[in-house]
PDB file of N, CA and C in Angstrom:
ATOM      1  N   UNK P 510     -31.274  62.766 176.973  1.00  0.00           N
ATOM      2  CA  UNK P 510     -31.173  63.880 176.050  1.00  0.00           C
ATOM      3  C   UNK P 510     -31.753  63.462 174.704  1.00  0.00           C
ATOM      4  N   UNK P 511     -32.708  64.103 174.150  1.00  0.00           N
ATOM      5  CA  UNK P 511     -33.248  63.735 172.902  1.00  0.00           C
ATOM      6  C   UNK P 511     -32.499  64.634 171.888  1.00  0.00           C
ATOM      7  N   UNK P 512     -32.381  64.124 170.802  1.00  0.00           N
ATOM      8  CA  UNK P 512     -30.894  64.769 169.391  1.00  0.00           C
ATOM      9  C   UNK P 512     -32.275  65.047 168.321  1.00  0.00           C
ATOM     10  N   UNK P 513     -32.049  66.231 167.985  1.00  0.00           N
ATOM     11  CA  UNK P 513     -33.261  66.931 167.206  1.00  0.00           C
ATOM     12  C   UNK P 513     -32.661  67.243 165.689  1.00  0.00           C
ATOM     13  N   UNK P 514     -33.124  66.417 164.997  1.00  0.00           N
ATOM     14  CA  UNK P 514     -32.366  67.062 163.048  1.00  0.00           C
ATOM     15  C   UNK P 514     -33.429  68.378 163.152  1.00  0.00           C
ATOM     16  N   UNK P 515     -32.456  69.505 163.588  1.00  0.00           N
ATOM     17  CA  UNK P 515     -33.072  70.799 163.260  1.00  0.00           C
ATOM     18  C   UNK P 515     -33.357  71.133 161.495  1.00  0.00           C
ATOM     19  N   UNK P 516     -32.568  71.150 161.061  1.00  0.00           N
ATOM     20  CA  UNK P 516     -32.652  71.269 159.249  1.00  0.00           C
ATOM     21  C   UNK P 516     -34.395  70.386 158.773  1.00  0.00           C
ATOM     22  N   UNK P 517     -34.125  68.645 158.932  1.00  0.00           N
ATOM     23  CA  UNK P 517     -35.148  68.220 158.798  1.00  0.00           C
ATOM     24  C   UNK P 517     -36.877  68.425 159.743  1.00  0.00           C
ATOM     25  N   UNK P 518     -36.511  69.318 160.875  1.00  0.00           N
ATOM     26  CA  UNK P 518     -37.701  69.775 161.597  1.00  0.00           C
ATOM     27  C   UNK P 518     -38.169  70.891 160.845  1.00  0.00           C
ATOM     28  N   UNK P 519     -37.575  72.037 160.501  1.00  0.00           N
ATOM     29  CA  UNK P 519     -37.789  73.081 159.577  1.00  0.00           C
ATOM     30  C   UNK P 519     -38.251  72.855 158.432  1.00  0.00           C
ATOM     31  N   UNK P 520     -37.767  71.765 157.630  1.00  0.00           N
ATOM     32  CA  UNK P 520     -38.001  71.007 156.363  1.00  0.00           C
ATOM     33  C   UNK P 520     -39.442  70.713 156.503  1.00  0.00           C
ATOM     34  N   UNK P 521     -40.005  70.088 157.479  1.00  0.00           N
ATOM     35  CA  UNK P 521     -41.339  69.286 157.465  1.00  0.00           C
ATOM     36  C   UNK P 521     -42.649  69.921 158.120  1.00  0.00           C
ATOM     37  N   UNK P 522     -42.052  71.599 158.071  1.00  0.00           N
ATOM     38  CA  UNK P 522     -43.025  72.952 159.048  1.00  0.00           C
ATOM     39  C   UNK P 522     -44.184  72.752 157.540  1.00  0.00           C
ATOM     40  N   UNK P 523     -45.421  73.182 157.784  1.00  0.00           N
ATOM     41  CA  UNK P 523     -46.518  72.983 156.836  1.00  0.00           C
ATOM     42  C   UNK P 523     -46.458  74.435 156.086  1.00  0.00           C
ATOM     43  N   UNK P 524     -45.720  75.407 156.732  1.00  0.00           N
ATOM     44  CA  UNK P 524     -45.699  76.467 156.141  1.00  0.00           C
ATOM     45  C   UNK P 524     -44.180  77.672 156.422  1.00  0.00           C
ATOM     46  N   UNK P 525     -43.726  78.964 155.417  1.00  0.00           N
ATOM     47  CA  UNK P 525     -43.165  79.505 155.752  1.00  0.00           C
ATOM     48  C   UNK P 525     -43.575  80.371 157.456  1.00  0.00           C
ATOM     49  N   UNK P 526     -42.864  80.806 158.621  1.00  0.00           N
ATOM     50  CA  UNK P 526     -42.937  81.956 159.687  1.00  0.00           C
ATOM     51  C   UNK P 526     -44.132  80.799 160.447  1.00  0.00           C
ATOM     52  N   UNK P 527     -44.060  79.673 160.484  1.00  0.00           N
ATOM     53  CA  UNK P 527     -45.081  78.891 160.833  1.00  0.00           C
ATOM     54  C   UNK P 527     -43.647  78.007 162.140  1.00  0.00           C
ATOM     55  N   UNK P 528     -43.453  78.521 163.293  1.00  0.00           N
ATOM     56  CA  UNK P 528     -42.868  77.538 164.372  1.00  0.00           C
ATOM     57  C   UNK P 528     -42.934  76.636 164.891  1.00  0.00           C
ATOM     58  N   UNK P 529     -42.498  75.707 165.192  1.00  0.00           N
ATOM     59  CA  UNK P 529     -42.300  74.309 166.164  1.00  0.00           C
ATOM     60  C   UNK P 529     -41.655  75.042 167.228  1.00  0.00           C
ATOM     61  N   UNK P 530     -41.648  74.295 168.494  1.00  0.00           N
ATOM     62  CA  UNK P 530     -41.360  74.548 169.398  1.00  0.00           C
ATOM     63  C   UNK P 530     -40.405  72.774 169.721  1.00  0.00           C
ATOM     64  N   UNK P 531     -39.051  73.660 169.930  1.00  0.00           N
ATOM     65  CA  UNK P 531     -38.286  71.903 169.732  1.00  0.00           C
ATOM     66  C   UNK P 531     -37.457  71.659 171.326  1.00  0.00           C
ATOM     67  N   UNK P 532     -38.114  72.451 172.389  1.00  0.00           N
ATOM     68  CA  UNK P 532     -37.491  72.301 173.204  1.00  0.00           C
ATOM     69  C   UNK P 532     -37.552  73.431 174.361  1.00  0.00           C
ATOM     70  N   UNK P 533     -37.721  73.476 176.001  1.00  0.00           N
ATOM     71  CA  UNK P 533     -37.671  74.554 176.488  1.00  0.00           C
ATOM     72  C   UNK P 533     -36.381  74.624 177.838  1.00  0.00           C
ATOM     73  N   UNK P 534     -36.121  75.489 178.382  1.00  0.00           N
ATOM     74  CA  UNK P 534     -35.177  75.707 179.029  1.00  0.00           C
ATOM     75  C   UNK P 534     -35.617  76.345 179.568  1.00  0.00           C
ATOM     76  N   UNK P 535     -36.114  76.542 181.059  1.00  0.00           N
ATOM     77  CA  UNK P 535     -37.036  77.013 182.349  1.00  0.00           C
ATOM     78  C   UNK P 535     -38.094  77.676 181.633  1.00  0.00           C
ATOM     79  N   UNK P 536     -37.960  78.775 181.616  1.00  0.00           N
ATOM     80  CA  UNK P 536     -39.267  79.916 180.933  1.00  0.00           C
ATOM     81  C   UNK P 536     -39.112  79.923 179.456  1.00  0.00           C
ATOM     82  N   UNK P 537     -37.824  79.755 178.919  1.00  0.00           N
ATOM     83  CA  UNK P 537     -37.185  80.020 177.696  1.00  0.00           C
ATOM     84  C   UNK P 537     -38.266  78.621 176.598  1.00  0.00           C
ATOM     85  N   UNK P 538     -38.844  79.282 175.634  1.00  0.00           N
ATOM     86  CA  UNK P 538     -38.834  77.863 174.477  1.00  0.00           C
ATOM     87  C   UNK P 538     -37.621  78.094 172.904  1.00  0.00           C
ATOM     88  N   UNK P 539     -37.142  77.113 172.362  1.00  0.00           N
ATOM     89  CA  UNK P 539     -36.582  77.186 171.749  1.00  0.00           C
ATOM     90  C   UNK P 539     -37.325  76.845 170.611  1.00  0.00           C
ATOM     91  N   UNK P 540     -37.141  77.956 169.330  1.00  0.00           N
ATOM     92  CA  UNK P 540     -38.068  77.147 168.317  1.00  0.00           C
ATOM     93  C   UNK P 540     -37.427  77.578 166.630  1.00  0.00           C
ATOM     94  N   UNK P 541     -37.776  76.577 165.923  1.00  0.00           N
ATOM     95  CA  UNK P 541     -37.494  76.391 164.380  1.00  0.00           C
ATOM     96  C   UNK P 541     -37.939  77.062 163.958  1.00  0.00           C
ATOM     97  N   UNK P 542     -38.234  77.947 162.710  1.00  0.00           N
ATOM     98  CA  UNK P 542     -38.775  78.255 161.220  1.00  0.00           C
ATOM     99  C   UNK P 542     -38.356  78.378 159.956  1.00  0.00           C
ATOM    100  N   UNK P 543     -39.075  78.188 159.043  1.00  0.00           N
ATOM    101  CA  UNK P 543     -38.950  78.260 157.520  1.00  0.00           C
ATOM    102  C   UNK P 543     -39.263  80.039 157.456  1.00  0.00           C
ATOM    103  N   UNK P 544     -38.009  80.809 156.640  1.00  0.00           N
ATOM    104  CA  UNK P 544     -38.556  82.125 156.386  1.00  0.00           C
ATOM    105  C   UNK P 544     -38.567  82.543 154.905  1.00  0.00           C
ATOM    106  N   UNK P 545     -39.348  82.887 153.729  1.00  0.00           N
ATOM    107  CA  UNK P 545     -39.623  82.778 152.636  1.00  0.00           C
ATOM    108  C   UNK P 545     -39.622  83.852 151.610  1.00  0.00           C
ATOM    109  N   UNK P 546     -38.817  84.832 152.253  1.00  0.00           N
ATOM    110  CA  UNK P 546     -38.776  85.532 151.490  1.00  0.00           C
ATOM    111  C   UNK P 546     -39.651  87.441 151.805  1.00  0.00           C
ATOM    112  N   UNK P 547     -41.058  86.345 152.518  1.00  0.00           N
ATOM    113  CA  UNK P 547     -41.835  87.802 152.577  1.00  0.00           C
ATOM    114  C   UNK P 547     -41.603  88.791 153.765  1.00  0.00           C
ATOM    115  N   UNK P 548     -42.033  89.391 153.660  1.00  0.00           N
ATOM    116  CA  UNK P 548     -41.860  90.591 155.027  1.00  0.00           C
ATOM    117  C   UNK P 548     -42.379  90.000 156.294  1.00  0.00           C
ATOM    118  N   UNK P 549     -41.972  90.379 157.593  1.00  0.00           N
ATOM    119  CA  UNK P 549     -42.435  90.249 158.677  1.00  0.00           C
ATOM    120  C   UNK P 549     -42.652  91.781 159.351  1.00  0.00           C
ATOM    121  N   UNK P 550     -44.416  92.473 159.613  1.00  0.00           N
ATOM    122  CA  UNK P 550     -44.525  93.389 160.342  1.00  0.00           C
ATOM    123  C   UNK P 550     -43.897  93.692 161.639  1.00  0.00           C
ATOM    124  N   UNK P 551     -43.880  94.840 161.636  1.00  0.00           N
ATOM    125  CA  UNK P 551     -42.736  95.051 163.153  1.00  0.00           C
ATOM    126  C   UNK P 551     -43.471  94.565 164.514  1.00  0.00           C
ATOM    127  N   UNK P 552     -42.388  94.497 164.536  1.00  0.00           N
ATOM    128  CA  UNK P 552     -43.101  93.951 166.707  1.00  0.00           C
ATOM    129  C   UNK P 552     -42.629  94.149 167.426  1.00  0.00           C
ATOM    130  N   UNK P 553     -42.674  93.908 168.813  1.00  0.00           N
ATOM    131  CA  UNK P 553     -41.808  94.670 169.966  1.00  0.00           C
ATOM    132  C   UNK P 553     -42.045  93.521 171.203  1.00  0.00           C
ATOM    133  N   UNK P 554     -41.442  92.754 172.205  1.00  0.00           N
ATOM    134  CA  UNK P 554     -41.877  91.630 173.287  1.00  0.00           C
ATOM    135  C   UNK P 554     -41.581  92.676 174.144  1.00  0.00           C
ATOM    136  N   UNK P 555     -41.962  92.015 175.643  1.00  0.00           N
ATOM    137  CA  UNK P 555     -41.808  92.051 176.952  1.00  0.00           C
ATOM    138  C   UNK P 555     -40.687  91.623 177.657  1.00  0.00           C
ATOM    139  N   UNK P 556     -39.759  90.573 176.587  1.00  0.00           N
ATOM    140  CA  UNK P 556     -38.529  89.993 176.886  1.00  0.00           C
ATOM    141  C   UNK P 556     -37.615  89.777 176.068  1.00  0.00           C
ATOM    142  N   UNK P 557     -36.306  89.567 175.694  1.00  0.00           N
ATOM    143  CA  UNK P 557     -35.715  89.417 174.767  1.00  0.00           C
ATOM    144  C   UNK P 557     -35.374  88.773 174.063  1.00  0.00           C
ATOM    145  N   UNK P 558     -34.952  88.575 172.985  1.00  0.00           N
ATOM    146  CA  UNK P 558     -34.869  86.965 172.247  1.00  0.00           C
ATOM    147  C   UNK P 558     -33.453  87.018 171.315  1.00  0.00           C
ATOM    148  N   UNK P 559     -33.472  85.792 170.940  1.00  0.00           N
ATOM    149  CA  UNK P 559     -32.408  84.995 170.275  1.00  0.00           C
ATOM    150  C   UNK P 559     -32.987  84.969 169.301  1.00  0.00           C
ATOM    151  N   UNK P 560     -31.814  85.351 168.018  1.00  0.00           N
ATOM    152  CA  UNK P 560     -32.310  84.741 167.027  1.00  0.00           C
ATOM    153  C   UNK P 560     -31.025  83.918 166.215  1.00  0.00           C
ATOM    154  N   UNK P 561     -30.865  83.059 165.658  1.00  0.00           N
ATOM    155  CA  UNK P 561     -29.949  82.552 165.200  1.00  0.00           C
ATOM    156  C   UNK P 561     -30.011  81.700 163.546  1.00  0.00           C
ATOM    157  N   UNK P 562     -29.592  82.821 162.750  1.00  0.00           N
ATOM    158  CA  UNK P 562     -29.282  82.330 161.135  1.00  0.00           C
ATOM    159  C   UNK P 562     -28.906  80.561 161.333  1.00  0.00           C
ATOM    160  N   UNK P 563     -29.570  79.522 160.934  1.00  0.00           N
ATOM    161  CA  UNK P 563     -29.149  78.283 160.797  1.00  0.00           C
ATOM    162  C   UNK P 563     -28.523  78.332 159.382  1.00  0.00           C
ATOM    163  N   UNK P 564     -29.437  78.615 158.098  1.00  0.00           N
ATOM    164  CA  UNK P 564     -29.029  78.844 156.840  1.00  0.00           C
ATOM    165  C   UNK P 564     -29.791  79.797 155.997  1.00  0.00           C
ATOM    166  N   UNK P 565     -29.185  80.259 155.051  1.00  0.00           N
ATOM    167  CA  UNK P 565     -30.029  81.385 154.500  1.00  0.00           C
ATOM    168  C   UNK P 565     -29.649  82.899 154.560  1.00  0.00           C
ATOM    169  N   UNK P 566     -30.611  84.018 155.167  1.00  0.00           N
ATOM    170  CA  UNK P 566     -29.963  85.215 155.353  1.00  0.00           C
ATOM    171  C   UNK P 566     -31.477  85.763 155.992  1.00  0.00           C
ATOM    172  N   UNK P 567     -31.260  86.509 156.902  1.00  0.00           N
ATOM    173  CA  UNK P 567     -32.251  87.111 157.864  1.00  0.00           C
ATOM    174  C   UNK P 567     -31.929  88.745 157.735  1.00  0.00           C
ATOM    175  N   UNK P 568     -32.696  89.522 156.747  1.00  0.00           N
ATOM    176  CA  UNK P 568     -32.443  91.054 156.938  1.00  0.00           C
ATOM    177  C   UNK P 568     -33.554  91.377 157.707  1.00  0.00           C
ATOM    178  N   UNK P 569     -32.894  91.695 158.713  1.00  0.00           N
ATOM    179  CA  UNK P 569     -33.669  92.275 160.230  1.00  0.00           C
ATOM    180  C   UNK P 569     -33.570  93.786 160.214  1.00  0.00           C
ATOM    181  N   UNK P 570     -34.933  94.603 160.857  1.00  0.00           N
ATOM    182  CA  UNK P 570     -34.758  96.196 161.213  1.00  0.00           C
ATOM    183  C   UNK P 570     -34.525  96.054 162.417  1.00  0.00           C
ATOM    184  N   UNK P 571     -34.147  96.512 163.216  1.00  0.00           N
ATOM    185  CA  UNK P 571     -34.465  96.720 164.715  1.00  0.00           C
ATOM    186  C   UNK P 571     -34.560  98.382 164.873  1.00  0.00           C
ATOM    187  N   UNK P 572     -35.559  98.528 165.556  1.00  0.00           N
ATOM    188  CA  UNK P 572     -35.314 100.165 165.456  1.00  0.00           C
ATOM    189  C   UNK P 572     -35.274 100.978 164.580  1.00  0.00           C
ATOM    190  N   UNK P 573     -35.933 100.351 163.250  1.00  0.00           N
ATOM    191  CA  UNK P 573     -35.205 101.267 161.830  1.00  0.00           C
ATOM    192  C   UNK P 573     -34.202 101.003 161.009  1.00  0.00           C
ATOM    193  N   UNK P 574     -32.980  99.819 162.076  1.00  0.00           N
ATOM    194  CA  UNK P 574     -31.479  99.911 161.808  1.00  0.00           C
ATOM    195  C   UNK P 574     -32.137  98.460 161.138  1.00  0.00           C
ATOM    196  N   UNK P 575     -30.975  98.763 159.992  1.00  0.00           N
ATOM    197  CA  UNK P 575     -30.688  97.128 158.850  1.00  0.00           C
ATOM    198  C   UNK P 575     -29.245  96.613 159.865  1.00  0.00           C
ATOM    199  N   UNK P 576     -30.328  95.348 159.852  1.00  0.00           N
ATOM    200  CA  UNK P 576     -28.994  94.493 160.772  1.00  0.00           C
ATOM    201  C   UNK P 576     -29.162  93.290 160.115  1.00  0.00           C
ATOM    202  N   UNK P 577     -28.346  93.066 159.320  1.00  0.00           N
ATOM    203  CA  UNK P 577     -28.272  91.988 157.888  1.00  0.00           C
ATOM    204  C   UNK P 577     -27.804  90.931 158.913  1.00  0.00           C
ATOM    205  N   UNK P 578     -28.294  89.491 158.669  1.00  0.00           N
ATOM    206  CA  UNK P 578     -27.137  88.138 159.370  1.00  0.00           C
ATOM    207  C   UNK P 578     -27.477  87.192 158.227  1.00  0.00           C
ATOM    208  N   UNK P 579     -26.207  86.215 158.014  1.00  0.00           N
ATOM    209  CA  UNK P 579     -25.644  85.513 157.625  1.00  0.00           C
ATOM    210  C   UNK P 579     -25.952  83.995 158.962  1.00  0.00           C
ATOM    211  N   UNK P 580     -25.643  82.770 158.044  1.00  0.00           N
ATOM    212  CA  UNK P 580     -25.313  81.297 158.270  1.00  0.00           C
ATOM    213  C   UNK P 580     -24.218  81.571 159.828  1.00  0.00           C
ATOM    214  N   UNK P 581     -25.097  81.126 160.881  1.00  0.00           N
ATOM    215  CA  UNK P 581     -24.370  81.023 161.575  1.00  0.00           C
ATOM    216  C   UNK P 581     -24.153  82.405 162.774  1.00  0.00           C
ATOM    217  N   UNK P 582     -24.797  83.316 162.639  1.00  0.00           N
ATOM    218  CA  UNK P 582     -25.015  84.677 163.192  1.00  0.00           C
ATOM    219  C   UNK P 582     -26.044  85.061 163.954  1.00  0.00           C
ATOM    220  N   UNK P 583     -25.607  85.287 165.322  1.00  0.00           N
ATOM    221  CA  UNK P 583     -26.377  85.184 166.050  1.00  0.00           C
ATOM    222  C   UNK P 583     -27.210  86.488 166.410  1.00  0.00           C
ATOM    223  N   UNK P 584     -28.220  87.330 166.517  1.00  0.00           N
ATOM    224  CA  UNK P 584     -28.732  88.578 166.900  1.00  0.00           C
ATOM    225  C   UNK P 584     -29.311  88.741 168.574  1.00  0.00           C
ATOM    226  N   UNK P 585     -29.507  88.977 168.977  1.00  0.00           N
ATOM    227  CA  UNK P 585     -29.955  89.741 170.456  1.00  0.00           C
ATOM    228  C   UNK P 585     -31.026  90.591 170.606  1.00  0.00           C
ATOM    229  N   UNK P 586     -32.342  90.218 170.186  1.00  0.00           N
ATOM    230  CA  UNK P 586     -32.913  91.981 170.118  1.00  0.00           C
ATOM    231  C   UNK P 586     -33.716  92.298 171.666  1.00  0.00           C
ATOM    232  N   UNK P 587     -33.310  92.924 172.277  1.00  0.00           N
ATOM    233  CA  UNK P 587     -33.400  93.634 173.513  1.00  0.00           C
ATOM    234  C   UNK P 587     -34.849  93.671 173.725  1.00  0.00           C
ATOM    235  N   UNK P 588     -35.428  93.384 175.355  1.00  0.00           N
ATOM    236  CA  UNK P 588     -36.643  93.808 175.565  1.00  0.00           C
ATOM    237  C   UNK P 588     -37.586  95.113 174.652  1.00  0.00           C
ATOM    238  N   UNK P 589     -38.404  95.407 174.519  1.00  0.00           N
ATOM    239  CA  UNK P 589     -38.926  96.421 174.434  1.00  0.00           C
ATOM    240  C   UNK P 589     -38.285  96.643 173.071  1.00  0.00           C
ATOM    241  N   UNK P 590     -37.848  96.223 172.065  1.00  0.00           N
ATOM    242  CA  UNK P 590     -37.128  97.163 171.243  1.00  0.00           C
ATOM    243  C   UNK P 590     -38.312  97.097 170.135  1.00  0.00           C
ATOM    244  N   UNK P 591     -38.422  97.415 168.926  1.00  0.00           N
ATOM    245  CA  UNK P 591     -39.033  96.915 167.963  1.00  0.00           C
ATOM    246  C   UNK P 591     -38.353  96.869 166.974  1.00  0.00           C
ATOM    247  N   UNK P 592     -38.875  95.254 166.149  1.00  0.00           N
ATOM    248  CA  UNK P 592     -38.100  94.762 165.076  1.00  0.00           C
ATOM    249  C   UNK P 592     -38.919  94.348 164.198  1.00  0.00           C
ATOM    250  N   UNK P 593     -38.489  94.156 162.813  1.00  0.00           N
ATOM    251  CA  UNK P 593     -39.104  93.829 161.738  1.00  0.00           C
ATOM    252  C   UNK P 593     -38.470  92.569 161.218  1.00  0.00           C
ATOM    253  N   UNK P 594     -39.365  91.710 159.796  1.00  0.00           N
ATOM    254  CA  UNK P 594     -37.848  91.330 159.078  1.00  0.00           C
ATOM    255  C   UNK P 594     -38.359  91.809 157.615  1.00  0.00           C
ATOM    256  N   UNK P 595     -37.194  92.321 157.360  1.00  0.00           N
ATOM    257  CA  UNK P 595     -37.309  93.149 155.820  1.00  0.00           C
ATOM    258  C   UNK P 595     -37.661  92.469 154.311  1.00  0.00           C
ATOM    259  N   UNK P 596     -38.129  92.256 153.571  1.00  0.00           N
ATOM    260  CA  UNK P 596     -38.533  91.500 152.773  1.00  0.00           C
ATOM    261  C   UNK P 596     -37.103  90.714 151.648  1.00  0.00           C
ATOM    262  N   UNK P 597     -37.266  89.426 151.462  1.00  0.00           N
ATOM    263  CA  UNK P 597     -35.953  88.563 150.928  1.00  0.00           C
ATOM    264  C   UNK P 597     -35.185  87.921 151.927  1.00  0.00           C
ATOM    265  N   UNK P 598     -35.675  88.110 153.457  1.00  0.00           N
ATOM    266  CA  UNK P 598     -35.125  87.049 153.919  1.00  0.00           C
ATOM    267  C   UNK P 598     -35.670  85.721 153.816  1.00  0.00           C
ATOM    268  N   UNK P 599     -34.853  84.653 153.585  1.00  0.00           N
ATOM    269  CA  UNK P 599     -34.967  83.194 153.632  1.00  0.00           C
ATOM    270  C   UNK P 599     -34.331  82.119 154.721  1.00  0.00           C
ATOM    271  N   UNK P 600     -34.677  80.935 154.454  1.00  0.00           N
ATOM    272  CA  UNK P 600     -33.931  79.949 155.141  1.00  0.00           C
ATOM    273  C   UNK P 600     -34.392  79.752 156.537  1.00  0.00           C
ATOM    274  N   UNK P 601     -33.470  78.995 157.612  1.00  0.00           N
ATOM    275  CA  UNK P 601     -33.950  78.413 158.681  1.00  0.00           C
ATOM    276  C   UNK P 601     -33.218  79.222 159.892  1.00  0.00           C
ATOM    277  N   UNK P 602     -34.357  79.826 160.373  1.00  0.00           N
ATOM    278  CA  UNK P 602     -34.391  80.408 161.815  1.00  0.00           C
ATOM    279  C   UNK P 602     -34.491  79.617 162.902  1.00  0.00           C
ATOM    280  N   UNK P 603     -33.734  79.813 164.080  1.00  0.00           N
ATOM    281  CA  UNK P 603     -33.914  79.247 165.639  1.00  0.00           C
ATOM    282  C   UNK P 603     -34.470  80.548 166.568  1.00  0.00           C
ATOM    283  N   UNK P 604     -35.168  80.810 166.960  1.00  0.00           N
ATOM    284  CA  UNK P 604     -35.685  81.718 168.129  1.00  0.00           C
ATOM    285  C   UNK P 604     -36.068  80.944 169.228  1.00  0.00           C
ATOM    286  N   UNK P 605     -35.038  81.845 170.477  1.00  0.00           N
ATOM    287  CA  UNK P 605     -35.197  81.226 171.522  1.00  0.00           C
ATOM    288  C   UNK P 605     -35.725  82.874 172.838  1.00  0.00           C
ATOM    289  N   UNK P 606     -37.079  82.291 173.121  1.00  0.00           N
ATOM    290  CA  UNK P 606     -37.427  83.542 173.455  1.00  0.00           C
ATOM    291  C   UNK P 606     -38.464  82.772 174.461  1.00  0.00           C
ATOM    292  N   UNK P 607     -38.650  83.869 175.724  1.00  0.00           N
ATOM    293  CA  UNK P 607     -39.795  83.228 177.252  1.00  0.00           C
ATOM    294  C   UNK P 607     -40.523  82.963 176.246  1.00  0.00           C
ATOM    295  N   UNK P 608     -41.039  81.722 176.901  1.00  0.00           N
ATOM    296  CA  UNK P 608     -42.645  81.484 176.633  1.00  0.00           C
ATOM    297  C   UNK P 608     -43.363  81.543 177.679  1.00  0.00           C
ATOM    298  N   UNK P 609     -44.199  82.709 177.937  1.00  0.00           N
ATOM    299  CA  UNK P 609     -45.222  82.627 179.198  1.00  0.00           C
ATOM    300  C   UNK P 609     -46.216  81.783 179.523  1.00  0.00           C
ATOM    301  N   UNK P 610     -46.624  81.525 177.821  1.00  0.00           N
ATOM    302  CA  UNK P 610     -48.394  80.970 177.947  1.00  0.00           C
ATOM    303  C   UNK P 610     -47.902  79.079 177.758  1.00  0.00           C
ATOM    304  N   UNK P 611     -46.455  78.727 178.153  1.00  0.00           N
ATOM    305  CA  UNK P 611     -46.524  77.068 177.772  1.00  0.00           C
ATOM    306  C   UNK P 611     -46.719  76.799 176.497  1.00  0.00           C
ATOM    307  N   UNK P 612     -47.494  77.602 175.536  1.00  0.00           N
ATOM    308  CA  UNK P 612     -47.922  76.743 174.317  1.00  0.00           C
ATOM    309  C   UNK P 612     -46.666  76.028 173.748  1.00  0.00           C
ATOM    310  N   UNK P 613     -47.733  75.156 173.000  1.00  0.00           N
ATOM    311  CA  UNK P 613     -46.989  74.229 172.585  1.00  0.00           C
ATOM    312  C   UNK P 613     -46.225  74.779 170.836  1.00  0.00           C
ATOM    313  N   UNK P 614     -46.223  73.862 169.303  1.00  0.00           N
ATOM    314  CA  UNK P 614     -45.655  74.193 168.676  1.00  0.00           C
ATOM    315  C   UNK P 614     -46.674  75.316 167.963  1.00  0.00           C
ATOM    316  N   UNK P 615     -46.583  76.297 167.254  1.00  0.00           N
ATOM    317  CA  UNK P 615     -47.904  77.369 166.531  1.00  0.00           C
ATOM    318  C   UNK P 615     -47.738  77.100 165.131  1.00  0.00           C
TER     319      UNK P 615
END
């Protein structure tokens, strides 16, 4: 089992919304980011994902809907749905979502 300083992996990303990929679980990859404040355009997957507040604050749309999370708060956003992230979120994100294409960290 390899022990990953998530905080210091996020710390050493070259940029904010810029991922590592720190690990996968069959189809699933698990991955880090730095989020900075700016907006993220909406999007929509083929599968569903994890997202999980490490520190900071993640104001997420899903659907339109403000779904604010906090340190430690985990979200769900459903196949097919579409989500945004609203501008002023910060801090360190985990998304754990299929990876089809293998790639490695982006």
């Amino acid at each position: 089992m390899n022990r990953i300083d998530v905080p210091a992996t996020a710390a050493a990303l070259p940029g904010a919304w810029r991922s590592r990929v720190l690990g996968r679980i069959g189809t699933a990859a698990v991955k880090v980011l730095r989020m900075d404040e700016l907006p993220l355009a909406e999007e929509r997957h083929p599968h569903a994902e994890a997202l999980l507040v490490l520190d900071g604050r993640l104001d997420l749309l899903v659907a339109g809907t403000a779904v604010p999370l906090g340190p430690g708060e985990l979200y769900v956003v459903a196949a097919g749905v579409p989500h945004a992230v609203a501008p002023g979120s910060r801090g360190t994100l985990v998304i754990v979502e299929v990876d089809e294409d293998g790639a490695g960290p982006t």
